[in-house]
């Protein structure tokens, strides 16, 4: 499972690098919007930053599972992985307004994608990362 998990983070990172290289025109569904207007416009550097962070998550999972040697104590890696799992769970739950399983603002392209893809993916990744931390 750890191999699939770090690969999933790597694919998500690659997707962010592609989005940074070829930003979408109009409403792509990547950010929350209200009445067709995006709440914020992420810069290319911010999108690359998210991609780099996702690569670090992939490396953390690989290190926690013993796939990647880092010289960092296993307990520290497990603790960081539990923190990552908690962060992903928080993202899945959301802010109770625009993002997450319990959002109130619905009807936009983002809200639909968030309900059916983004939040469930974060929930699944959270459980998988916690499982790797438990076993690691």
PDB file of C-alpha atoms in Angstrom:
ATOM      1  CA  UNK A   1       0.000   0.000   0.000  1.00  0.00           C
ATOM      2  CA  UNK A   2       2.855   2.407   0.776  1.00  0.00           C
ATOM      3  CA  UNK A   3       4.136   2.162  -2.803  1.00  0.00           C
ATOM      4  CA  UNK A   4       0.738   3.104  -4.204  1.00  0.00           C
ATOM      5  CA  UNK A   5       0.405   5.908  -1.666  1.00  0.00           C
ATOM      6  CA  UNK A   6       3.714   7.594  -2.409  1.00  0.00           C
ATOM      7  CA  UNK A   7       2.993   7.158  -6.121  1.00  0.00           C
ATOM      8  CA  UNK A   8      -0.400   8.860  -5.642  1.00  0.00           C
ATOM      9  CA  UNK A   9       1.297  11.843  -3.984  1.00  0.00           C
ATOM     10  CA  UNK A  10       3.851  11.944  -6.816  1.00  0.00           C
ATOM     11  CA  UNK A  11       1.082  11.928  -9.451  1.00  0.00           C
ATOM     12  CA  UNK A  12      -0.748  14.717  -7.608  1.00  0.00           C
ATOM     13  CA  UNK A  13       2.518  16.689  -7.509  1.00  0.00           C
ATOM     14  CA  UNK A  14       3.025  16.171 -11.247  1.00  0.00           C
ATOM     15  CA  UNK A  15      -0.536  17.373 -11.878  1.00  0.00           C
ATOM     16  CA  UNK A  16       0.196  20.575  -9.964  1.00  0.00           C
ATOM     17  CA  UNK A  17       3.367  21.129 -12.003  1.00  0.00           C
ATOM     18  CA  UNK A  18       1.324  20.711 -15.198  1.00  0.00           C
ATOM     19  CA  UNK A  19      -1.300  23.168 -13.903  1.00  0.00           C
ATOM     20  CA  UNK A  20       1.457  25.668 -13.097  1.00  0.00           C
ATOM     21  CA  UNK A  21       2.916  25.309 -16.594  1.00  0.00           C
ATOM     22  CA  UNK A  22      -0.432  25.587 -18.369  1.00  0.00           C
ATOM     23  CA  UNK A  23      -2.848  27.584 -16.200  1.00  0.00           C
ATOM     24  CA  UNK A  24      -6.512  27.101 -17.027  1.00  0.00           C
ATOM     25  CA  UNK A  25      -8.578  29.915 -18.444  1.00  0.00           C
ATOM     26  CA  UNK A  26     -11.862  30.589 -16.704  1.00  0.00           C
ATOM     27  CA  UNK A  27     -13.372  28.335 -14.079  1.00  0.00           C
ATOM     28  CA  UNK A  28     -11.334  25.133 -13.951  1.00  0.00           C
ATOM     29  CA  UNK A  29     -12.900  23.855 -10.762  1.00  0.00           C
ATOM     30  CA  UNK A  30      -9.546  23.957  -8.982  1.00  0.00           C
ATOM     31  CA  UNK A  31     -10.490  26.715  -6.517  1.00  0.00           C
ATOM     32  CA  UNK A  32     -13.712  27.568  -4.673  1.00  0.00           C
ATOM     33  CA  UNK A  33     -15.980  30.080  -6.348  1.00  0.00           C
ATOM     34  CA  UNK A  34     -19.148  31.983  -5.574  1.00  0.00           C
ATOM     35  CA  UNK A  35     -21.491  33.116  -8.356  1.00  0.00           C
ATOM     36  CA  UNK A  36     -18.919  32.071 -10.943  1.00  0.00           C
ATOM     37  CA  UNK A  37     -16.143  34.187  -9.396  1.00  0.00           C
ATOM     38  CA  UNK A  38     -13.124  32.403  -7.925  1.00  0.00           C
ATOM     39  CA  UNK A  39     -12.434  33.280  -4.282  1.00  0.00           C
ATOM     40  CA  UNK A  40      -8.710  33.530  -5.094  1.00  0.00           C
ATOM     41  CA  UNK A  41      -6.377  33.036  -8.048  1.00  0.00           C
ATOM     42  CA  UNK A  42      -3.383  30.890  -7.136  1.00  0.00           C
ATOM     43  CA  UNK A  43      -0.117  32.074  -8.655  1.00  0.00           C
ATOM     44  CA  UNK A  44       2.114  29.775 -10.655  1.00  0.00           C
ATOM     45  CA  UNK A  45       4.649  29.795  -7.827  1.00  0.00           C
ATOM     46  CA  UNK A  46       1.978  28.844  -5.276  1.00  0.00           C
ATOM     47  CA  UNK A  47       0.899  25.966  -7.508  1.00  0.00           C
ATOM     48  CA  UNK A  48       4.508  24.818  -7.884  1.00  0.00           C
ATOM     49  CA  UNK A  49       4.851  25.127  -4.105  1.00  0.00           C
ATOM     50  CA  UNK A  50       1.907  22.783  -3.615  1.00  0.00           C
ATOM     51  CA  UNK A  51       3.534  20.362  -6.059  1.00  0.00           C
ATOM     52  CA  UNK A  52       6.800  20.445  -4.095  1.00  0.00           C
ATOM     53  CA  UNK A  53       4.896  19.916  -0.843  1.00  0.00           C
ATOM     54  CA  UNK A  54       3.151  16.892  -2.360  1.00  0.00           C
ATOM     55  CA  UNK A  55       6.560  15.483  -3.372  1.00  0.00           C
ATOM     56  CA  UNK A  56       7.707  15.928   0.224  1.00  0.00           C
ATOM     57  CA  UNK A  57       4.594  14.033   1.355  1.00  0.00           C
ATOM     58  CA  UNK A  58       5.516  11.232  -1.058  1.00  0.00           C
ATOM     59  CA  UNK A  59       9.026  11.128   0.385  1.00  0.00           C
ATOM     60  CA  UNK A  60       7.655  11.113   3.950  1.00  0.00           C
ATOM     61  CA  UNK A  61       5.408   8.141   3.179  1.00  0.00           C
ATOM     62  CA  UNK A  62       8.269   6.300   1.477  1.00  0.00           C
ATOM     63  CA  UNK A  63      10.608   7.000   4.399  1.00  0.00           C
ATOM     64  CA  UNK A  64       8.017   6.004   7.002  1.00  0.00           C
ATOM     65  CA  UNK A  65       7.414   2.725   5.166  1.00  0.00           C
ATOM     66  CA  UNK A  66      11.155   2.021   4.945  1.00  0.00           C
ATOM     67  CA  UNK A  67      11.240   2.372   1.156  1.00  0.00           C
ATOM     68  CA  UNK A  68      13.480   5.446   1.324  1.00  0.00           C
ATOM     69  CA  UNK A  69      16.431   5.657   3.731  1.00  0.00           C
ATOM     70  CA  UNK A  70      16.687   9.074   5.391  1.00  0.00           C
ATOM     71  CA  UNK A  71      18.520   8.574   8.670  1.00  0.00           C
ATOM     72  CA  UNK A  72      15.549  10.091  10.511  1.00  0.00           C
ATOM     73  CA  UNK A  73      14.320   8.123  13.516  1.00  0.00           C
ATOM     74  CA  UNK A  74      11.273   5.926  12.750  1.00  0.00           C
ATOM     75  CA  UNK A  75       9.324   7.510  15.608  1.00  0.00           C
ATOM     76  CA  UNK A  76       9.850  10.975  14.138  1.00  0.00           C
ATOM     77  CA  UNK A  77       8.745   9.771  10.694  1.00  0.00           C
ATOM     78  CA  UNK A  78       5.650   8.137  12.179  1.00  0.00           C
ATOM     79  CA  UNK A  79       4.820  11.323  14.097  1.00  0.00           C
ATOM     80  CA  UNK A  80       5.169  13.435  10.958  1.00  0.00           C
ATOM     81  CA  UNK A  81       3.005  10.953   9.064  1.00  0.00           C
ATOM     82  CA  UNK A  82       0.305  11.125  11.731  1.00  0.00           C
ATOM     83  CA  UNK A  83       0.438  14.928  11.461  1.00  0.00           C
ATOM     84  CA  UNK A  84       0.041  14.631   7.683  1.00  0.00           C
ATOM     85  CA  UNK A  85      -2.905  12.258   8.145  1.00  0.00           C
ATOM     86  CA  UNK A  86      -4.522  14.757  10.550  1.00  0.00           C
ATOM     87  CA  UNK A  87      -4.009  17.580   8.049  1.00  0.00           C
ATOM     88  CA  UNK A  88      -5.576  15.556   5.252  1.00  0.00           C
ATOM     89  CA  UNK A  89      -8.493  14.664   7.512  1.00  0.00           C
ATOM     90  CA  UNK A  90      -8.962  18.350   8.345  1.00  0.00           C
ATOM     91  CA  UNK A  91      -8.970  19.169   4.600  1.00  0.00           C
ATOM     92  CA  UNK A  92     -11.576  16.463   3.981  1.00  0.00           C
ATOM     93  CA  UNK A  93     -13.803  17.825   6.746  1.00  0.00           C
ATOM     94  CA  UNK A  94     -13.244  21.344   5.475  1.00  0.00           C
ATOM     95  CA  UNK A  95     -14.036  24.866   6.615  1.00  0.00           C
ATOM     96  CA  UNK A  96     -17.820  24.281   6.776  1.00  0.00           C
ATOM     97  CA  UNK A  97     -18.418  27.009   4.179  1.00  0.00           C
ATOM     98  CA  UNK A  98     -16.562  26.606   0.866  1.00  0.00           C
ATOM     99  CA  UNK A  99     -14.424  23.454   1.194  1.00  0.00           C
ATOM    100  CA  UNK A 100     -14.837  19.919   2.497  1.00  0.00           C
ATOM    101  CA  UNK A 101     -17.494  17.334   3.088  1.00  0.00           C
ATOM    102  CA  UNK A 102     -19.568  19.695   5.236  1.00  0.00           C
ATOM    103  CA  UNK A 103     -19.436  22.826   3.042  1.00  0.00           C
ATOM    104  CA  UNK A 104     -22.557  24.989   2.750  1.00  0.00           C
ATOM    105  CA  UNK A 105     -21.758  26.783  -0.524  1.00  0.00           C
ATOM    106  CA  UNK A 106     -22.617  24.378  -3.313  1.00  0.00           C
ATOM    107  CA  UNK A 107     -23.529  24.482  -6.981  1.00  0.00           C
ATOM    108  CA  UNK A 108     -20.171  25.516  -8.447  1.00  0.00           C
ATOM    109  CA  UNK A 109     -17.844  23.344 -10.502  1.00  0.00           C
ATOM    110  CA  UNK A 110     -15.391  23.322  -7.604  1.00  0.00           C
ATOM    111  CA  UNK A 111     -18.078  22.343  -5.083  1.00  0.00           C
ATOM    112  CA  UNK A 112     -19.120  19.390  -7.229  1.00  0.00           C
ATOM    113  CA  UNK A 113     -15.528  18.238  -7.733  1.00  0.00           C
ATOM    114  CA  UNK A 114     -14.829  18.780  -4.045  1.00  0.00           C
ATOM    115  CA  UNK A 115     -17.805  16.650  -3.006  1.00  0.00           C
ATOM    116  CA  UNK A 116     -17.087  13.807  -5.403  1.00  0.00           C
ATOM    117  CA  UNK A 117     -13.290  13.855  -5.784  1.00  0.00           C
ATOM    118  CA  UNK A 118     -11.150  16.212  -3.695  1.00  0.00           C
ATOM    119  CA  UNK A 119     -12.609  15.641  -0.212  1.00  0.00           C
ATOM    120  CA  UNK A 120     -13.073  11.854  -0.580  1.00  0.00           C
ATOM    121  CA  UNK A 121      -9.514  11.632  -1.929  1.00  0.00           C
ATOM    122  CA  UNK A 122      -8.194  13.552   1.090  1.00  0.00           C
ATOM    123  CA  UNK A 123     -10.159  11.243   3.391  1.00  0.00           C
ATOM    124  CA  UNK A 124      -8.747   8.134   1.697  1.00  0.00           C
ATOM    125  CA  UNK A 125      -5.206   9.547   1.700  1.00  0.00           C
ATOM    126  CA  UNK A 126      -5.572  10.414   5.388  1.00  0.00           C
ATOM    127  CA  UNK A 127      -6.546   6.851   6.267  1.00  0.00           C
ATOM    128  CA  UNK A 128      -3.764   5.404   4.099  1.00  0.00           C
ATOM    129  CA  UNK A 129      -1.082   7.679   5.575  1.00  0.00           C
ATOM    130  CA  UNK A 130      -2.236   6.827   9.118  1.00  0.00           C
ATOM    131  CA  UNK A 131      -2.047   3.139   8.207  1.00  0.00           C
ATOM    132  CA  UNK A 132       1.516   3.530   6.923  1.00  0.00           C
ATOM    133  CA  UNK A 133       2.460   5.417  10.095  1.00  0.00           C
ATOM    134  CA  UNK A 134       0.898   2.682  12.240  1.00  0.00           C
ATOM    135  CA  UNK A 135       2.775  -0.075  10.405  1.00  0.00           C
ATOM    136  CA  UNK A 136       5.992   1.938   9.938  1.00  0.00           C
TER     137      UNK A 136
END
